[in-house]
Amino acid sequence: MRQPGRHFLQIPGPSAVPDRILRAIDMPVIDHRGPGFEALGRRVLQGMKGIFKTNQPVIIYPASGTGAWEAALVNVLNPGDRLLMVETGHFASLWKTLAEKIGLQPEIIETDWRRGADPALLEDALRQDASHKIKAVCIVHNETSTGCTSQIANIRQTINNAGHPALLMVDTISGLAAADFRFDEWGVDVAISGSQKGLMLPPGLSFNAVSEKALAASKQSTLSRSYWDWSEMLAANERGYFPYTPATNLLYGLAEAIDMINEEGLDNIFIRHQRHSIATRAAVHAWGLETQCTVDAEHSPVLTAVRTPEGHDADQLRSTILQHYNMSLGNGLSKVQSRVFRIGHLGDLNDLMLMGTLSGIEMGLHLAGVPHNTGGAQSALELLKSTPANIT
Ligand SMILES: *Cc1c(COP(=O)(O)O)cnc(C)c1O
């Protein structure tokens, strides 16, 4: 049956693509080696530096985020190198598996999947590595499976405190352009991101921002690579071009997304995401439900993962909501499958869209027979009313 109105795509990536970006993508393909391409190439390569808050190069791949994960590792490391990772959730564990498959030796600090990476545990592990066998510390900035963030500035401090030379690699695939991130200021060496989350684009682009230290390591690194090789990319990017066919139309979309982000202001966007995250938690608490993240300072501004009461399947709730209200919520991944549903509040979202989302969830909780208190959406509404968005 036809479902009237727009689908609510409230999963934590891909996020809904604004019409302005869809229109920007709807253009004839141009010759990526012709004279008309250079301006587009320079515009996105330069623009992405602002989004990462860096003066360093940003590499753009026609690939999903997973490709940029692999690119980060193969460009700077050597076969058999040890890595230090923290299993903050499903995405951290996928990155670890990828590292093993390409011949690296990740050592992983486990967690209960309800918090970010603990700097104190990282510091202990680094101090024990007196011979500096660990070549990189790899952290997921915004763990999309749990709704917990890791405090990247503190983690850099920890590496410095331990006097350890390991590179800091950060997956900010779902964090970039939604959660505060500062590549240069925080001393990140390689940051990894993707197009379909905070950047509001369709899936298909991913990014590596690279520090001078990472670039120097890439000159010595001997892991096999071809498609992902930074050196060929950077040489072509110097001239505003790419070594192989870029995703031209997604780059049109990216140029538009960068303009939209700059018009709103990156820091205002961070505040908007925080505010929507706080309002969402107000609803969850009023329903009497629990968030997956248990550490106050680590709640994600991008998404909220909510635990359903024991004996109530989160996937059944999600399918009721999809059927009745034409809204997609994120599922629980691996360890938390059917125990968690995830509310994406990222990208091109305003107060009314958030209220529609929370109202749909409250009605769905009722229809699916999940025990809860009514009034969660109302609590979010009160919060949004009392802290109006800063519109100038
Ligand atoms: C989405 C996501 C990924 C995977 O990216 P793909 O584009 O699906 O390859 C990795 N890490 C995090 C934190 C993510 O949110």
mmCIF file of C-alpha atoms and ligand atoms in Angstrom:
data_model
loop_
_atom_site.group_PDB
_atom_site.id
_atom_site.type_symbol
_atom_site.label_atom_id
_atom_site.label_comp_id
_atom_site.label_asym_id
_atom_site.label_seq_id
_atom_site.Cartn_x
_atom_site.Cartn_y
_atom_site.Cartn_z
ATOM 1 C CA MET A 1 0.000 0.000 0.000
ATOM 2 C CA ARG A 2 1.137 3.530 -0.717
ATOM 3 C CA GLN A 3 2.536 5.275 2.360
ATOM 4 C CA PRO A 4 1.820 8.990 2.189
ATOM 5 C CA GLY A 5 4.406 11.585 3.162
ATOM 6 C CA ARG A 6 8.156 11.263 3.357
ATOM 7 C CA HIS A 7 9.934 8.235 4.723
ATOM 8 C CA PHE A 8 11.689 9.067 8.014
ATOM 9 C CA LEU A 9 15.205 7.654 7.601
ATOM 10 C CA GLN A 10 16.296 7.911 11.238
ATOM 11 C CA ILE A 11 19.105 5.376 11.130
ATOM 12 C CA PRO A 12 22.560 6.604 12.136
ATOM 13 C CA GLY A 13 23.765 6.566 8.582
ATOM 14 C CA PRO A 14 23.007 6.799 5.802
ATOM 15 C CA SER A 15 21.241 9.976 6.881
ATOM 16 C CA ALA A 16 18.559 11.677 4.788
ATOM 17 C CA VAL A 17 20.003 13.642 1.857
ATOM 18 C CA PRO A 18 18.689 17.229 1.633
ATOM 19 C CA ASP A 19 17.037 18.277 -1.641
ATOM 20 C CA ARG A 20 19.725 20.872 -2.235
ATOM 21 C CA ILE A 21 22.348 18.137 -2.390
ATOM 22 C CA LEU A 22 20.185 15.875 -4.554
ATOM 23 C CA ARG A 23 19.817 18.735 -7.027
ATOM 24 C CA ALA A 24 23.552 19.429 -6.998
ATOM 25 C CA ILE A 25 24.240 15.783 -7.888
ATOM 26 C CA ASP A 26 21.720 15.868 -10.745
ATOM 27 C CA MET A 27 24.186 17.194 -13.329
ATOM 28 C CA PRO A 28 25.776 15.875 -16.508
ATOM 29 C CA VAL A 29 28.948 13.876 -15.894
ATOM 30 C CA ILE A 30 32.007 15.829 -17.032
ATOM 31 C CA ASP A 31 35.412 14.706 -18.271
ATOM 32 C CA HIS A 32 37.415 14.142 -15.093
ATOM 33 C CA ARG A 33 40.611 14.790 -17.066
ATOM 34 C CA GLY A 34 39.266 17.845 -18.893
ATOM 35 C CA PRO A 35 39.851 21.518 -18.056
ATOM 36 C CA GLY A 36 36.403 21.848 -16.454
ATOM 37 C CA PHE A 37 37.191 19.425 -13.650
ATOM 38 C CA GLU A 38 40.023 21.214 -11.888
ATOM 39 C CA ALA A 39 37.824 23.823 -10.200
ATOM 40 C CA LEU A 40 35.547 21.135 -8.712
ATOM 41 C CA GLY A 41 38.537 19.069 -7.609
ATOM 42 C CA ARG A 42 40.193 21.996 -5.859
ATOM 43 C CA ARG A 43 36.942 23.126 -4.286
ATOM 44 C CA VAL A 44 36.243 19.795 -2.553
ATOM 45 C CA LEU A 45 39.863 19.034 -1.619
ATOM 46 C CA GLN A 46 40.243 22.462 -0.041
ATOM 47 C CA GLY A 47 36.750 22.446 1.488
ATOM 48 C CA MET A 48 37.269 19.133 3.265
ATOM 49 C CA LYS A 49 40.265 20.569 5.130
ATOM 50 C CA GLY A 50 37.881 22.958 6.856
ATOM 51 C CA ILE A 51 35.520 20.135 7.811
ATOM 52 C CA PHE A 52 38.365 18.141 9.418
ATOM 53 C CA LYS A 53 39.803 21.377 10.900
ATOM 54 C CA THR A 54 43.191 20.774 9.338
ATOM 55 C CA ASN A 55 45.733 22.390 7.042
ATOM 56 C CA GLN A 56 46.956 18.929 6.053
ATOM 57 C CA PRO A 57 45.868 17.066 2.900
ATOM 58 C CA VAL A 58 42.547 15.208 2.815
ATOM 59 C CA ILE A 59 42.295 12.269 0.416
ATOM 60 C CA ILE A 60 38.933 11.438 -1.167
ATOM 61 C CA TYR A 61 38.174 7.859 -2.265
ATOM 62 C CA PRO A 62 35.236 6.619 -4.326
ATOM 63 C CA ALA A 63 34.534 3.992 -1.646
ATOM 64 C CA SER A 64 32.503 3.377 1.494
ATOM 65 C CA GLY A 65 34.054 4.083 4.888
ATOM 66 C CA THR A 66 35.465 0.560 5.062
ATOM 67 C CA GLY A 67 37.755 1.374 2.135
ATOM 68 C CA ALA A 68 39.161 4.394 3.946
ATOM 69 C CA TRP A 69 39.744 2.214 7.065
ATOM 70 C CA GLU A 70 41.891 -0.101 4.962
ATOM 71 C CA ALA A 71 43.607 2.833 3.228
ATOM 72 C CA ALA A 72 44.637 4.336 6.580
ATOM 73 C CA LEU A 73 46.330 1.114 7.658
ATOM 74 C CA VAL A 74 48.008 0.043 4.387
ATOM 75 C CA ASN A 75 49.556 3.440 3.751
ATOM 76 C CA VAL A 76 51.516 3.785 6.982
ATOM 77 C CA LEU A 77 52.179 0.331 8.430
ATOM 78 C CA ASN A 78 54.392 -2.650 7.765
ATOM 79 C CA PRO A 79 53.469 -6.366 7.694
ATOM 80 C CA GLY A 80 53.137 -7.759 11.228
ATOM 81 C CA ASP A 81 53.035 -4.345 12.939
ATOM 82 C CA ARG A 82 51.249 -4.237 16.289
ATOM 83 C CA LEU A 83 48.265 -1.938 16.825
ATOM 84 C CA LEU A 84 46.428 -0.951 19.975
ATOM 85 C CA MET A 85 42.637 -0.791 19.612
ATOM 86 C CA VAL A 86 39.669 -0.514 21.968
ATOM 87 C CA GLU A 87 36.581 -2.627 21.386
ATOM 88 C CA THR A 88 34.062 0.134 21.984
ATOM 89 C CA GLY A 89 31.482 -1.738 19.894
ATOM 90 C CA HIS A 90 30.716 -3.403 16.588
ATOM 91 C CA PHE A 91 32.592 -0.946 14.369
ATOM 92 C CA ALA A 92 35.794 -1.128 16.413
ATOM 93 C CA SER A 93 35.621 -4.890 16.188
ATOM 94 C CA LEU A 94 35.133 -4.806 12.388
ATOM 95 C CA TRP A 95 38.159 -2.530 12.035
ATOM 96 C CA LYS A 96 40.204 -4.980 14.103
ATOM 97 C CA THR A 97 39.179 -7.897 11.862
ATOM 98 C CA LEU A 98 40.136 -5.879 8.795
ATOM 99 C CA ALA A 99 43.565 -5.157 10.339
ATOM 100 C CA GLU A 100 44.129 -8.875 10.991
ATOM 101 C CA LYS A 101 43.158 -9.798 7.436
ATOM 102 C CA ILE A 102 45.791 -7.490 5.967
ATOM 103 C CA GLY A 103 48.542 -8.938 8.135
ATOM 104 C CA LEU A 104 48.655 -6.618 11.157
ATOM 105 C CA GLN A 105 48.580 -7.663 14.804
ATOM 106 C CA PRO A 106 45.954 -5.708 16.702
ATOM 107 C CA GLU A 107 45.835 -5.947 20.457
ATOM 108 C CA ILE A 108 42.374 -5.032 21.704
ATOM 109 C CA ILE A 109 41.245 -3.603 25.030
ATOM 110 C CA GLU A 110 37.741 -4.912 25.694
ATOM 111 C CA THR A 111 34.838 -2.894 27.094
ATOM 112 C CA ASP A 112 31.204 -3.595 28.000
ATOM 113 C CA TRP A 113 30.122 -1.672 24.855
ATOM 114 C CA ARG A 114 28.575 1.016 27.087
ATOM 115 C CA ARG A 115 31.393 3.584 27.138
ATOM 116 C CA GLY A 116 34.149 5.135 25.017
ATOM 117 C CA ALA A 117 37.831 4.240 25.101
ATOM 118 C CA ASP A 118 39.370 4.653 28.582
ATOM 119 C CA PRO A 119 42.529 6.805 28.321
ATOM 120 C CA ALA A 120 43.936 5.312 31.553
ATOM 121 C CA LEU A 121 43.845 1.765 30.146
ATOM 122 C CA LEU A 122 45.479 2.969 26.940
ATOM 123 C CA GLU A 123 48.202 4.686 28.928
ATOM 124 C CA ASP A 124 48.935 1.475 30.880
ATOM 125 C CA ALA A 125 49.199 -0.544 27.678
ATOM 126 C CA LEU A 126 51.504 2.032 26.081
ATOM 127 C CA ARG A 127 53.749 2.264 29.157
ATOM 128 C CA GLN A 128 54.142 -1.506 29.154
ATOM 129 C CA ASP A 129 55.346 -1.340 25.564
ATOM 130 C CA ALA A 130 58.813 -0.029 26.462
ATOM 131 C CA SER A 131 60.342 -1.156 23.171
ATOM 132 C CA HIS A 132 57.683 0.699 21.165
ATOM 133 C CA LYS A 133 56.414 -2.283 19.207
ATOM 134 C CA ILE A 134 52.944 -0.697 18.979
ATOM 135 C CA LYS A 135 52.929 1.395 15.813
ATOM 136 C CA ALA A 136 49.436 2.874 15.972
ATOM 137 C CA VAL A 137 46.601 3.496 18.416
ATOM 138 C CA CYS A 138 43.284 3.096 16.549
ATOM 139 C CA ILE A 139 40.141 4.594 18.067
ATOM 140 C CA VAL A 140 36.540 4.946 16.907
ATOM 141 C CA HIS A 141 35.519 8.535 17.688
ATOM 142 C CA ASN A 142 31.749 7.976 17.530
ATOM 143 C CA GLU A 143 30.856 4.288 18.011
ATOM 144 C CA THR A 144 27.721 4.041 15.907
ATOM 145 C CA SER A 145 26.677 0.682 17.372
ATOM 146 C CA THR A 146 26.439 1.963 20.961
ATOM 147 C CA GLY A 147 26.006 5.750 20.841
ATOM 148 C CA CYS A 148 29.178 6.376 22.882
ATOM 149 C CA THR A 149 31.973 8.747 21.902
ATOM 150 C CA SER A 150 35.652 8.524 22.807
ATOM 151 C CA GLN A 151 37.526 11.599 23.990
ATOM 152 C CA ILE A 152 40.148 11.993 21.312
ATOM 153 C CA ALA A 153 41.982 15.009 22.821
ATOM 154 C CA ASN A 154 42.456 13.074 26.084
ATOM 155 C CA ILE A 155 43.679 10.026 24.217
ATOM 156 C CA ARG A 156 46.308 12.106 22.400
ATOM 157 C CA GLN A 157 47.370 13.470 25.793
ATOM 158 C CA THR A 158 47.688 9.923 27.075
ATOM 159 C CA ILE A 159 49.949 8.878 24.200
ATOM 160 C CA ASN A 160 52.119 11.933 24.881
ATOM 161 C CA ASN A 161 52.152 11.249 28.646
ATOM 162 C CA ALA A 162 53.382 7.734 27.981
ATOM 163 C CA GLY A 163 56.141 9.184 25.764
ATOM 164 C CA HIS A 164 55.072 6.736 23.073
ATOM 165 C CA PRO A 165 55.688 7.399 19.341
ATOM 166 C CA ALA A 166 52.630 5.440 18.076
ATOM 167 C CA LEU A 167 50.478 7.147 15.452
ATOM 168 C CA LEU A 168 46.933 8.089 16.448
ATOM 169 C CA MET A 169 44.355 6.871 13.920
ATOM 170 C CA VAL A 170 40.735 7.882 14.406
ATOM 171 C CA ASP A 171 37.612 6.536 12.727
ATOM 172 C CA THR A 172 35.286 9.525 12.631
ATOM 173 C CA ILE A 173 33.114 8.010 9.912
ATOM 174 C CA SER A 174 29.908 8.855 11.767
ATOM 175 C CA GLY A 175 31.362 11.711 13.791
ATOM 176 C CA LEU A 176 32.600 14.151 11.171
ATOM 177 C CA ALA A 177 30.457 17.276 10.665
ATOM 178 C CA ALA A 178 28.187 16.232 13.561
ATOM 179 C CA ALA A 179 30.406 15.706 16.635
ATOM 180 C CA ASP A 180 33.200 18.118 17.553
ATOM 181 C CA PHE A 181 36.374 17.004 15.784
ATOM 182 C CA ARG A 182 39.670 18.913 15.415
ATOM 183 C CA PHE A 183 42.330 17.087 13.431
ATOM 184 C CA ASP A 184 45.228 19.514 13.873
ATOM 185 C CA GLU A 185 44.483 20.729 17.390
ATOM 186 C CA TRP A 186 43.984 17.201 18.738
ATOM 187 C CA GLY A 187 47.116 15.844 17.080
ATOM 188 C CA VAL A 188 45.403 13.117 15.079
ATOM 189 C CA ASP A 189 47.660 11.382 12.526
ATOM 190 C CA VAL A 190 45.104 9.735 10.268
ATOM 191 C CA ALA A 191 41.365 10.438 10.400
ATOM 192 C CA ILE A 192 38.912 8.299 8.479
ATOM 193 C CA SER A 193 35.444 9.397 7.427
ATOM 194 C CA GLY A 194 32.594 8.685 5.024
ATOM 195 C CA SER A 195 30.008 10.642 3.054
ATOM 196 C CA GLN A 196 26.701 9.185 4.243
ATOM 197 C CA LYS A 197 26.539 10.286 7.877
ATOM 198 C CA GLY A 198 27.170 13.847 9.081
ATOM 199 C CA LEU A 199 28.063 15.047 5.590
ATOM 200 C CA MET A 200 24.453 14.387 4.452
ATOM 201 C CA LEU A 201 25.518 12.755 1.158
ATOM 202 C CA PRO A 202 24.571 9.407 -0.325
ATOM 203 C CA PRO A 203 27.000 6.555 0.423
ATOM 204 C CA GLY A 204 30.025 6.247 -1.850
ATOM 205 C CA LEU A 205 32.777 8.645 -0.756
ATOM 206 C CA SER A 206 35.288 8.241 2.036
ATOM 207 C CA PHE A 207 38.216 10.219 3.364
ATOM 208 C CA ASN A 208 41.659 10.084 4.951
ATOM 209 C CA ALA A 209 43.063 13.228 6.558
ATOM 210 C CA VAL A 210 46.808 12.739 7.013
ATOM 211 C CA SER A 211 49.336 14.403 9.321
ATOM 212 C CA GLU A 212 52.957 15.116 8.392
ATOM 213 C CA LYS A 213 54.026 12.271 10.646
ATOM 214 C CA ALA A 214 51.666 9.878 8.839
ATOM 215 C CA LEU A 215 52.945 11.077 5.469
ATOM 216 C CA ALA A 216 56.522 10.429 6.584
ATOM 217 C CA ALA A 217 55.538 6.929 7.770
ATOM 218 C CA SER A 218 53.886 6.260 4.410
ATOM 219 C CA LYS A 219 57.219 6.803 2.646
ATOM 220 C CA GLN A 220 58.729 3.890 4.641
ATOM 221 C CA SER A 221 55.698 1.595 4.815
ATOM 222 C CA THR A 222 55.848 -1.715 2.904
ATOM 223 C CA LEU A 223 52.304 -3.118 3.161
ATOM 224 C CA SER A 224 50.962 -3.869 -0.349
ATOM 225 C CA ARG A 225 48.731 -1.207 -1.797
ATOM 226 C CA SER A 226 47.771 0.173 -5.158
ATOM 227 C CA TYR A 227 44.228 1.561 -5.320
ATOM 228 C CA TRP A 228 44.605 3.118 -1.866
ATOM 229 C CA ASP A 229 48.091 4.562 -2.389
ATOM 230 C CA TRP A 230 48.273 8.098 -0.995
ATOM 231 C CA SER A 231 51.316 9.135 -3.061
ATOM 232 C CA GLU A 232 49.574 8.855 -6.449
ATOM 233 C CA MET A 233 46.462 10.522 -5.054
ATOM 234 C CA LEU A 234 48.379 13.425 -3.574
ATOM 235 C CA ALA A 235 50.389 13.964 -6.762
ATOM 236 C CA ALA A 236 47.209 14.205 -8.871
ATOM 237 C CA ASN A 237 45.380 16.248 -6.204
ATOM 238 C CA GLU A 238 48.141 18.891 -6.392
ATOM 239 C CA ARG A 239 46.740 19.737 -9.829
ATOM 240 C CA GLY A 240 43.076 19.425 -8.796
ATOM 241 C CA TYR A 241 42.677 15.968 -10.363
ATOM 242 C CA PHE A 242 42.486 12.304 -9.367
ATOM 243 C CA PRO A 243 44.647 9.374 -10.557
ATOM 244 C CA TYR A 244 41.581 7.289 -11.512
ATOM 245 C CA THR A 245 37.938 8.096 -12.208
ATOM 246 C CA PRO A 246 36.483 9.912 -9.198
ATOM 247 C CA ALA A 247 32.775 9.723 -8.269
ATOM 248 C CA THR A 248 32.210 12.982 -10.142
ATOM 249 C CA ASN A 249 28.548 13.479 -9.290
ATOM 250 C CA LEU A 250 29.085 12.730 -5.618
ATOM 251 C CA LEU A 251 31.798 15.388 -5.694
ATOM 252 C CA TYR A 252 29.189 17.880 -6.946
ATOM 253 C CA GLY A 253 27.126 16.845 -3.936
ATOM 254 C CA LEU A 254 30.131 17.162 -1.639
ATOM 255 C CA ALA A 255 30.837 20.711 -2.842
ATOM 256 C CA GLU A 256 27.223 21.596 -2.044
ATOM 257 C CA ALA A 257 27.398 19.890 1.382
ATOM 258 C CA ILE A 258 30.547 21.849 2.252
ATOM 259 C CA ASP A 259 28.759 25.101 1.317
ATOM 260 C CA MET A 260 25.753 24.176 3.432
ATOM 261 C CA ILE A 261 27.952 23.306 6.419
ATOM 262 C CA ASN A 262 29.846 26.583 6.119
ATOM 263 C CA GLU A 263 26.624 28.582 5.812
ATOM 264 C CA GLU A 264 25.318 27.100 9.071
ATOM 265 C CA GLY A 265 28.773 27.066 10.693
ATOM 266 C CA LEU A 266 30.502 23.858 11.738
ATOM 267 C CA ASP A 267 30.464 24.780 15.431
ATOM 268 C CA ASN A 268 26.742 25.628 15.263
ATOM 269 C CA ILE A 269 26.174 22.210 13.719
ATOM 270 C CA PHE A 270 27.943 20.566 16.671
ATOM 271 C CA ILE A 271 25.694 22.503 19.079
ATOM 272 C CA ARG A 272 22.567 21.528 17.125
ATOM 273 C CA HIS A 273 23.507 17.851 17.309
ATOM 274 C CA GLN A 274 24.221 18.082 21.052
ATOM 275 C CA ARG A 275 20.892 19.759 21.690
ATOM 276 C CA HIS A 276 18.989 17.100 19.744
ATOM 277 C CA SER A 277 20.874 14.392 21.574
ATOM 278 C CA ILE A 278 19.955 15.905 24.960
ATOM 279 C CA ALA A 279 16.291 16.186 23.927
ATOM 280 C CA THR A 280 16.310 12.567 22.766
ATOM 281 C CA ARG A 281 17.710 11.418 26.110
ATOM 282 C CA ALA A 282 15.001 13.413 27.891
ATOM 283 C CA ALA A 283 12.439 11.349 25.960
ATOM 284 C CA VAL A 284 14.186 8.047 26.660
ATOM 285 C CA HIS A 285 14.388 8.741 30.394
ATOM 286 C CA ALA A 286 10.749 9.826 30.548
ATOM 287 C CA TRP A 287 9.745 6.573 28.823
ATOM 288 C CA GLY A 288 11.617 4.817 31.630
ATOM 289 C CA LEU A 289 14.011 3.187 29.182
ATOM 290 C CA GLU A 290 17.788 2.985 29.371
ATOM 291 C CA THR A 291 20.390 4.277 26.931
ATOM 292 C CA GLN A 292 23.142 1.860 25.903
ATOM 293 C CA CYS A 293 25.770 4.495 26.781
ATOM 294 C CA THR A 294 26.180 4.839 30.553
ATOM 295 C CA VAL A 295 28.836 7.557 30.803
ATOM 296 C CA ASP A 296 27.429 11.092 30.934
ATOM 297 C CA ALA A 297 30.305 12.815 29.186
ATOM 298 C CA GLU A 298 30.363 10.222 26.409
ATOM 299 C CA HIS A 299 26.811 10.291 25.029
ATOM 300 C CA SER A 300 26.920 10.631 21.249
ATOM 301 C CA PRO A 301 25.494 13.791 19.662
ATOM 302 C CA VAL A 302 24.891 11.714 16.500
ATOM 303 C CA LEU A 303 22.651 8.897 17.662
ATOM 304 C CA THR A 304 21.060 7.410 20.761
ATOM 305 C CA ALA A 305 21.035 3.638 21.249
ATOM 306 C CA VAL A 306 18.134 2.597 23.488
ATOM 307 C CA ARG A 307 17.783 -0.733 25.315
ATOM 308 C CA THR A 308 14.371 -2.369 25.292
ATOM 309 C CA PRO A 309 13.213 -4.002 28.548
ATOM 310 C CA GLU A 310 14.210 -7.661 29.043
ATOM 311 C CA GLY A 311 11.930 -9.928 27.005
ATOM 312 C CA HIS A 312 10.956 -7.236 24.487
ATOM 313 C CA ASP A 313 12.561 -7.547 21.066
ATOM 314 C CA ALA A 314 13.897 -4.240 19.716
ATOM 315 C CA ASP A 315 13.605 -5.514 16.135
ATOM 316 C CA GLN A 316 9.915 -6.203 16.582
ATOM 317 C CA LEU A 317 9.460 -2.638 17.787
ATOM 318 C CA ARG A 318 11.399 -1.348 14.775
ATOM 319 C CA SER A 319 9.280 -3.329 12.355
ATOM 320 C CA THR A 320 6.048 -2.084 13.980
ATOM 321 C CA ILE A 321 7.304 1.491 13.624
ATOM 322 C CA LEU A 322 8.317 0.956 9.993
ATOM 323 C CA GLN A 323 4.959 -0.566 9.131
ATOM 324 C CA HIS A 324 2.767 1.968 10.903
ATOM 325 C CA TYR A 325 4.757 5.182 10.697
ATOM 326 C CA ASN A 326 7.037 4.722 7.677
ATOM 327 C CA MET A 327 10.124 5.348 9.787
ATOM 328 C CA SER A 328 13.400 3.375 9.796
ATOM 329 C CA LEU A 329 15.365 3.133 13.045
ATOM 330 C CA GLY A 330 18.792 1.501 13.360
ATOM 331 C CA ASN A 331 19.027 -2.110 14.531
ATOM 332 C CA GLY A 332 21.185 -3.554 17.295
ATOM 333 C CA LEU A 333 24.435 -4.921 15.845
ATOM 334 C CA SER A 334 26.032 -8.268 16.821
ATOM 335 C CA LYS A 335 26.330 -8.400 20.651
ATOM 336 C CA VAL A 336 23.346 -6.106 21.177
ATOM 337 C CA GLN A 337 21.183 -7.493 18.368
ATOM 338 C CA SER A 338 17.454 -7.260 19.221
ATOM 339 C CA ARG A 339 18.353 -5.654 22.597
ATOM 340 C CA VAL A 340 18.927 -2.174 21.220
ATOM 341 C CA PHE A 341 17.359 0.173 18.713
ATOM 342 C CA ARG A 342 19.215 3.219 17.489
ATOM 343 C CA ILE A 343 17.768 6.663 16.849
ATOM 344 C CA GLY A 344 19.788 8.645 14.320
ATOM 345 C CA HIS A 345 19.607 12.405 14.959
ATOM 346 C CA LEU A 346 22.330 13.451 12.572
ATOM 347 C CA GLY A 347 22.709 15.389 9.378
ATOM 348 C CA ASP A 348 20.010 17.640 8.011
ATOM 349 C CA LEU A 349 17.676 17.568 11.020
ATOM 350 C CA ASN A 350 15.587 20.239 12.747
ATOM 351 C CA ASP A 351 13.408 20.350 15.868
ATOM 352 C CA LEU A 352 10.214 19.346 14.075
ATOM 353 C CA MET A 353 11.885 16.363 12.392
ATOM 354 C CA LEU A 354 13.219 15.240 15.760
ATOM 355 C CA MET A 355 9.759 15.612 17.328
ATOM 356 C CA GLY A 356 8.242 13.561 14.487
ATOM 357 C CA THR A 357 10.843 10.877 15.143
ATOM 358 C CA LEU A 358 10.254 10.762 18.902
ATOM 359 C CA SER A 359 6.467 10.820 18.446
ATOM 360 C CA GLY A 360 6.696 7.848 16.086
ATOM 361 C CA ILE A 361 8.772 5.942 18.613
ATOM 362 C CA GLU A 362 6.334 6.697 21.449
ATOM 363 C CA MET A 363 3.369 5.523 19.361
ATOM 364 C CA GLY A 364 5.373 2.465 18.292
ATOM 365 C CA LEU A 365 6.236 1.551 21.898
ATOM 366 C CA HIS A 366 2.507 1.553 22.604
ATOM 367 C CA LEU A 367 1.509 -0.488 19.535
ATOM 368 C CA ALA A 368 4.294 -3.032 20.055
ATOM 369 C CA GLY A 369 3.351 -3.451 23.720
ATOM 370 C CA VAL A 370 6.741 -2.408 25.086
ATOM 371 C CA PRO A 371 6.299 -1.311 28.715
ATOM 372 C CA HIS A 372 6.995 2.418 29.007
ATOM 373 C CA ASN A 373 5.657 5.629 30.516
ATOM 374 C CA THR A 374 3.905 8.032 28.186
ATOM 375 C CA GLY A 375 5.166 11.593 27.879
ATOM 376 C CA GLY A 376 8.657 11.033 26.496
ATOM 377 C CA ALA A 377 8.020 13.064 23.363
ATOM 378 C CA GLN A 378 6.447 15.759 25.565
ATOM 379 C CA SER A 379 9.615 15.892 27.699
ATOM 380 C CA ALA A 380 11.710 16.408 24.584
ATOM 381 C CA LEU A 381 9.319 19.119 23.454
ATOM 382 C CA GLU A 382 9.656 20.938 26.810
ATOM 383 C CA LEU A 383 13.413 20.781 26.524
ATOM 384 C CA LEU A 384 13.459 22.101 22.967
ATOM 385 C CA LYS A 385 11.023 24.877 23.949
ATOM 386 C CA SER A 386 13.113 26.005 26.887
ATOM 387 C CA THR A 387 16.379 26.009 24.926
ATOM 388 C CA PRO A 388 15.458 27.469 21.531
ATOM 389 C CA ALA A 389 17.844 26.848 18.665
ATOM 390 C CA ASN A 390 20.140 29.793 18.095
ATOM 391 C CA ILE A 391 18.694 31.094 14.813
ATOM 392 C CA THR A 392 20.146 34.398 13.669
HETATM 393 C C1 LIG B 1 29.241 3.543 9.093
HETATM 394 C C2 LIG B 1 30.482 3.267 9.870
HETATM 395 C C3 LIG B 1 31.522 2.463 9.370
HETATM 396 C C4 LIG B 1 31.427 1.713 8.081
HETATM 397 O O1 LIG B 1 31.362 2.529 6.991
HETATM 398 P P1 LIG B 1 30.818 1.969 5.601
HETATM 399 O O2 LIG B 1 30.593 3.214 4.824
HETATM 400 O O3 LIG B 1 29.575 1.179 5.887
HETATM 401 O O4 LIG B 1 31.885 1.109 5.008
HETATM 402 C C5 LIG B 1 32.667 2.330 10.138
HETATM 403 N N1 LIG B 1 32.793 2.923 11.333
HETATM 404 C C6 LIG B 1 31.801 3.664 11.853
HETATM 405 C C7 LIG B 1 31.993 4.279 13.195
HETATM 406 C C8 LIG B 1 30.628 3.852 11.140
HETATM 407 O O5 LIG B 1 29.637 4.576 11.678
#
